[in-house]
mmCIF file of C-alpha atoms in Angstrom:
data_model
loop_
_atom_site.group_PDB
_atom_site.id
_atom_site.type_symbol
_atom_site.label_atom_id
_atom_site.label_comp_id
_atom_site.label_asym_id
_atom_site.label_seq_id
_atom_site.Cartn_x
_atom_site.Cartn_y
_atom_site.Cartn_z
ATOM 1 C CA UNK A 1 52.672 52.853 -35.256
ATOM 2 C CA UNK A 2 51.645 49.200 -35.222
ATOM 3 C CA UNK A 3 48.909 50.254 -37.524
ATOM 4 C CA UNK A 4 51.389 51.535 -40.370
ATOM 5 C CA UNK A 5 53.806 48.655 -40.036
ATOM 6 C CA UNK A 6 50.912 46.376 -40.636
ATOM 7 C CA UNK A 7 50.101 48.028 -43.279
ATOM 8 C CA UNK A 8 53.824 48.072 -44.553
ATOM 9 C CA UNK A 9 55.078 45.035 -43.719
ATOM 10 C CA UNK A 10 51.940 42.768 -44.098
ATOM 11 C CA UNK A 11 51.611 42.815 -47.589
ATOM 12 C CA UNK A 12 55.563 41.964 -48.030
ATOM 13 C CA UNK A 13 54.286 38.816 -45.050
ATOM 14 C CA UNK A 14 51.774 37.553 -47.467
ATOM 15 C CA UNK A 15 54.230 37.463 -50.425
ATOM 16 C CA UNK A 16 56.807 35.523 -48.274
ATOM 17 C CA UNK A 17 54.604 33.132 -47.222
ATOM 18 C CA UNK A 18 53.112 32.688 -50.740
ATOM 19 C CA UNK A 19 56.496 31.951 -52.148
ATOM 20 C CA UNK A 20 57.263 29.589 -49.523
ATOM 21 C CA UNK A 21 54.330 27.542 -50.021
ATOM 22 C CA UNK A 22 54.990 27.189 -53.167
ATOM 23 C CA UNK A 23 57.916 26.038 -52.637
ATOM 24 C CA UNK A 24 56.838 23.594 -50.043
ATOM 25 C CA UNK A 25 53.836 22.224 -52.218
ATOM 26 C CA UNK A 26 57.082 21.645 -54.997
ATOM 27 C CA UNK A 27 58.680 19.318 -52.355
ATOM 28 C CA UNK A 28 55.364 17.774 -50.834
ATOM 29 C CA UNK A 29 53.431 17.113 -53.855
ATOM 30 C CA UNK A 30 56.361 14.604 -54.994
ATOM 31 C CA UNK A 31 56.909 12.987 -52.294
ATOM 32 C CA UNK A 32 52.730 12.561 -51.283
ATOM 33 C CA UNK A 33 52.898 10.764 -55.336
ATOM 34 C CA UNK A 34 55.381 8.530 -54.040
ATOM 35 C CA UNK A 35 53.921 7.622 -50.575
ATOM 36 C CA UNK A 36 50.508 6.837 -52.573
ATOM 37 C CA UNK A 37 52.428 4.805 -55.097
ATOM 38 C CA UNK A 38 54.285 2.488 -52.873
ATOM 39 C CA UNK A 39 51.601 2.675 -49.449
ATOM 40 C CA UNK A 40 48.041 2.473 -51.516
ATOM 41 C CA UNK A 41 45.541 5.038 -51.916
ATOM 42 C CA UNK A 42 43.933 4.928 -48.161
ATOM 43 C CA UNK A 43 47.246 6.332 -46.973
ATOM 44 C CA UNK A 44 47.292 9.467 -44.891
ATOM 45 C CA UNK A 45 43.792 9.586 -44.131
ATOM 46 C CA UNK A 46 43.858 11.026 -40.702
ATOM 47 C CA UNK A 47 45.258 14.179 -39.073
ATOM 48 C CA UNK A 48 47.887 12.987 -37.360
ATOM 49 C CA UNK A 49 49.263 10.351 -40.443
ATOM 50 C CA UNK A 50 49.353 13.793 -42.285
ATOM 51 C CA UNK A 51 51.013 15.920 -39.957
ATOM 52 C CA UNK A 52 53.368 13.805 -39.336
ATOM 53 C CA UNK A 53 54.063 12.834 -42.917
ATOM 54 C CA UNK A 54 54.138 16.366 -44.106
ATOM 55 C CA UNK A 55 56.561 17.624 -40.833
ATOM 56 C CA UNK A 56 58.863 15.198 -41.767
ATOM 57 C CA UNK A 57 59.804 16.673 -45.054
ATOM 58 C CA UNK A 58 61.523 20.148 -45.742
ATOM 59 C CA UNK A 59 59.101 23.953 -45.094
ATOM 60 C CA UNK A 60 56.433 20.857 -43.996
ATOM 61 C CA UNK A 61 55.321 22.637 -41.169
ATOM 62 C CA UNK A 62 54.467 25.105 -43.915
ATOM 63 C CA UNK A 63 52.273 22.507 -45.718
ATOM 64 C CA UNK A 64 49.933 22.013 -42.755
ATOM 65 C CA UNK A 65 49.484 25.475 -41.790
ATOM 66 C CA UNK A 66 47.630 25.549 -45.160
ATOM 67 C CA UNK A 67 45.631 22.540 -44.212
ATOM 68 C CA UNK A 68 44.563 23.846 -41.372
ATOM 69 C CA UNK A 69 43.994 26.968 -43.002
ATOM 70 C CA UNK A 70 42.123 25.393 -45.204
ATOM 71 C CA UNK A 71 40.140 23.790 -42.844
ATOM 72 C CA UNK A 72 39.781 27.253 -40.571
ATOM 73 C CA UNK A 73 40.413 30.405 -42.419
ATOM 74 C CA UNK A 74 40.236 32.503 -39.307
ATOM 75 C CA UNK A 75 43.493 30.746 -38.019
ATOM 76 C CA UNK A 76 45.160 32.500 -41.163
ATOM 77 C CA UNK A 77 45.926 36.038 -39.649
ATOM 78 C CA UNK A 78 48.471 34.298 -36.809
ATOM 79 C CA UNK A 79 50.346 32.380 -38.874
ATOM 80 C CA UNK A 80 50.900 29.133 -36.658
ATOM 81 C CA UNK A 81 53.617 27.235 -36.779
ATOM 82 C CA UNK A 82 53.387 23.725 -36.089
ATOM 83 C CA UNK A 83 55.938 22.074 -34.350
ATOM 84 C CA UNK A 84 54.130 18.608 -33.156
ATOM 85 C CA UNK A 85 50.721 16.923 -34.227
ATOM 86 C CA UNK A 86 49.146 13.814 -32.026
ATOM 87 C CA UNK A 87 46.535 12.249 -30.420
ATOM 88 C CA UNK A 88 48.588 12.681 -27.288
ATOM 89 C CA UNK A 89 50.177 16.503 -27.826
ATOM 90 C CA UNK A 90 50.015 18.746 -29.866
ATOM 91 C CA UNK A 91 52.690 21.676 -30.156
ATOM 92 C CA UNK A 92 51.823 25.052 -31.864
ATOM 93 C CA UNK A 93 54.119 28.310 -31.822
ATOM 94 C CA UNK A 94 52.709 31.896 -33.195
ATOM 95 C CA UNK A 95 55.508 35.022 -33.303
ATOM 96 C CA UNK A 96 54.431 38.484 -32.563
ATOM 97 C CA UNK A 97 53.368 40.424 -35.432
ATOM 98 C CA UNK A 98 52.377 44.056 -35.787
ATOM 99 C CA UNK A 99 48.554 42.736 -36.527
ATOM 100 C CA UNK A 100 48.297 40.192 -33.727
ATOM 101 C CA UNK A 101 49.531 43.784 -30.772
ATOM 102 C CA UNK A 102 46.930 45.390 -28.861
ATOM 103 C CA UNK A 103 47.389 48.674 -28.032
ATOM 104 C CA UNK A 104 50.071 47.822 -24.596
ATOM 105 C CA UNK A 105 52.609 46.445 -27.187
ATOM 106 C CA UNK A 106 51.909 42.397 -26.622
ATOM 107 C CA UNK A 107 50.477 39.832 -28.544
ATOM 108 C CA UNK A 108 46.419 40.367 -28.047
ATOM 109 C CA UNK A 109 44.466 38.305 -25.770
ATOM 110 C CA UNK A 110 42.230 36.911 -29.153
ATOM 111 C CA UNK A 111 45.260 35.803 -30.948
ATOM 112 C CA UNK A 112 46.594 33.700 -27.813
ATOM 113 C CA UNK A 113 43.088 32.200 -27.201
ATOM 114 C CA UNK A 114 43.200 31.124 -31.149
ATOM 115 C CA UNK A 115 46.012 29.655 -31.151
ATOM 116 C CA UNK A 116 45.265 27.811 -28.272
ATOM 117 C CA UNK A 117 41.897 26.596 -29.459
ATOM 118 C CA UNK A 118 43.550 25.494 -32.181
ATOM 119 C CA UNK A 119 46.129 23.760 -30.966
ATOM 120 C CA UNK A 120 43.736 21.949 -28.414
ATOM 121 C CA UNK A 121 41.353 21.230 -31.322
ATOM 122 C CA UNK A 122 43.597 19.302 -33.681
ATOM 123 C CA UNK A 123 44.747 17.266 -30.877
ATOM 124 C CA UNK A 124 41.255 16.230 -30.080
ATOM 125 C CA UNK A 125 40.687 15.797 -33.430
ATOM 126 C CA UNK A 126 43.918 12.984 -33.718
ATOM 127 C CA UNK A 127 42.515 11.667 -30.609
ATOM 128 C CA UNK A 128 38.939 11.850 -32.058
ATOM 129 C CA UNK A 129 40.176 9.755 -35.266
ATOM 130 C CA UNK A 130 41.998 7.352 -33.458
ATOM 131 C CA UNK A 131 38.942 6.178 -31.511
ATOM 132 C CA UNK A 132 36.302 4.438 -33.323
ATOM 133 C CA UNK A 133 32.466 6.006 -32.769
ATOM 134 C CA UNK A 134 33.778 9.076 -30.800
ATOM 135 C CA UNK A 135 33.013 12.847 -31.889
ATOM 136 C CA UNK A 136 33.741 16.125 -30.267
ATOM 137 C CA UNK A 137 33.347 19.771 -30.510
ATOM 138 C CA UNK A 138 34.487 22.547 -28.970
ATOM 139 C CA UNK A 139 31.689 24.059 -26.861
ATOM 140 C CA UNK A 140 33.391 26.875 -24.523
ATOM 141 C CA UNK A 141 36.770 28.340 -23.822
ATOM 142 C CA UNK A 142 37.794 29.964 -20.565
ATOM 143 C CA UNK A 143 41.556 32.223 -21.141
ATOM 144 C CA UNK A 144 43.535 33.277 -17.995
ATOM 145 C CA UNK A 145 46.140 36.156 -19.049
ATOM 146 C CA UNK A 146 49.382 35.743 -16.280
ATOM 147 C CA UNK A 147 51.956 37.962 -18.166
ATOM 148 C CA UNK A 148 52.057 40.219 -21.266
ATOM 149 C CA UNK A 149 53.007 37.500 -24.433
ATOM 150 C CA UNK A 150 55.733 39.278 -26.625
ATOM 151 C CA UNK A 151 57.815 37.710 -29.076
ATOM 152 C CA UNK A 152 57.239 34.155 -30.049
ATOM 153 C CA UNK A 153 55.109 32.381 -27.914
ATOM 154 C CA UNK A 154 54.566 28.359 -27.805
ATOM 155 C CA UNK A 155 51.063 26.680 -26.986
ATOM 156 C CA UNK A 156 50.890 22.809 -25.437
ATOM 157 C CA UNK A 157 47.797 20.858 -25.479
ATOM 158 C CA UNK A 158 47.751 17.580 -24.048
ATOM 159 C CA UNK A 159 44.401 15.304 -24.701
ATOM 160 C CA UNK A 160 43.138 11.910 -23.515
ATOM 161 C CA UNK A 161 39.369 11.681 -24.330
ATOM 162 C CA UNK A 162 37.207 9.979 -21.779
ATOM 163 C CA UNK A 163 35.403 6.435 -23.083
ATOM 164 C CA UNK A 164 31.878 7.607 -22.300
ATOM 165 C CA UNK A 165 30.323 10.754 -23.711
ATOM 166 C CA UNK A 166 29.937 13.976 -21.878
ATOM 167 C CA UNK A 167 32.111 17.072 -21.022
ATOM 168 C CA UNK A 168 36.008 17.079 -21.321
ATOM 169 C CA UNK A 169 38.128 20.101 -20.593
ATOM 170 C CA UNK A 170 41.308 20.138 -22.236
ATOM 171 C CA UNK A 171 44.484 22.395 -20.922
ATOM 172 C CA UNK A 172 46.539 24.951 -23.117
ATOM 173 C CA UNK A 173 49.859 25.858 -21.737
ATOM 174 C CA UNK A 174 50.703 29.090 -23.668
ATOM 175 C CA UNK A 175 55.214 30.279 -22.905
ATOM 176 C CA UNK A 176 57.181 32.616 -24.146
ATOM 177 C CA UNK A 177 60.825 32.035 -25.474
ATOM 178 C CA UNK A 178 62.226 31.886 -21.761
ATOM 179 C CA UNK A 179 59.365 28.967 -20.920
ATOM 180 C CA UNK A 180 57.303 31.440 -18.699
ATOM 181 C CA UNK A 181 54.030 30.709 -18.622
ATOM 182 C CA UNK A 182 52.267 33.736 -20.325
ATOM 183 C CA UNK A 183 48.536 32.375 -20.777
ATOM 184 C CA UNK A 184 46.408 28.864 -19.352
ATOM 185 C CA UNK A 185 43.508 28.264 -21.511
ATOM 186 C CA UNK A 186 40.867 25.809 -20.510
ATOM 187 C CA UNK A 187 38.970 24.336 -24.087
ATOM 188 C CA UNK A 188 35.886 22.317 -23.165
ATOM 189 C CA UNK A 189 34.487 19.656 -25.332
ATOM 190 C CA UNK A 190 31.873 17.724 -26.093
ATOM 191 C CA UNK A 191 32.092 14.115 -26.656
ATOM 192 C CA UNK A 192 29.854 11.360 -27.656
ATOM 193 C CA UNK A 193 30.597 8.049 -27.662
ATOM 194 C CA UNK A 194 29.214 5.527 -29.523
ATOM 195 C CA UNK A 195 27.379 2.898 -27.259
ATOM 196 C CA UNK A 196 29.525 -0.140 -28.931
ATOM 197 C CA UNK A 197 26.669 -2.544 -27.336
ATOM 198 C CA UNK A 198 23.772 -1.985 -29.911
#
């Protein structure tokens, strides 16, 4: 069944989201002239200046899901909402959709580690550009699946890189609409710091 809904109702998705982008590029694309015009050209150069800029307006949260789509088409398919974007915490939220079900009727075990690779990602990455001469990447991810995820679920990452280079494990917190805890995802990084000193 999920099969023909997605079929059905996916389509009808895209269109919905492609007018509401629109519409959201109408409002942001005005007020990014302005904030140019009267902050200078190096403004919103970083992550977090963006997200926050573009969350602040009206269907912004829509403008950087398509940044980050831009930035990693595979996050497309679950349609992330994003709530809050720092170098502190990050806070993404994905709803159930006939594509993202495995065959026991909740939200696929994939999906919830995306999202929550994501979400731990772009905080790094604010964290990453607040720091000068530190870089990370993702190199592993380890998901623990408590309860079935159904309905709209809501991931937490909270980063604080280390100073010196090496491993850092970041937590996901992944709850459903009555704050259960649904999913824990561990997202280790790499990081290298910059030895300031030569």
């Amino acid at each position: 069944m999920d099969a023909i809904s997605a079929t059905i109702v996916r389509p009808i998705v895209i269109l919905v989201d492609t007018i509401i982008t629109t519409l959201a590029f109408l409002i942001f694309i005005p007020a990014l002239i302005f904030k140019v015009v009267t902050s200078g050209t190096r403004t919103l150069t970083k992550m977090e200046e963006f997200a926050n800029f573009a969350l602040g307006l009206p269907l912004g949260g829509w403008i950087v899901t398509f940044a980050v789509g831009i930035a990693a088409p595979y996050a497309g398919p679950i349609r992330a909402n994003f709530i809050k974007v720092s170098k502190e915490e990050s806070i993404v939220e994905m709803t159930e959709w006939s594509w993202l079900r495995n065959p026991f009727s909740s939200i696929h075990a994939c999906a919830l580690s995306n999202v929550a690779e994501m979400c731990a990602t772009l905080t790094g990455l604010c964290a990453m550009q607040a720091q000068k001469g530190v870089r990370i990447i993702p190199v592993a991810i380890n998901s623990s699946y408590l309860k079935k995820a159904r309905g709209t679920v809501r991931a937490t990452c909270k980063v604080e890189l280390p100073k010196v280079s090496g491993k850092y494990e970041a937590n996901v917190d992944i709850t459903n609409k009555q704050q259960v805890l649904v999913c824990q995802v561990k997202v280790v990084f790499d990081v290298k710091v910059e030895n300031k000193e030569s």
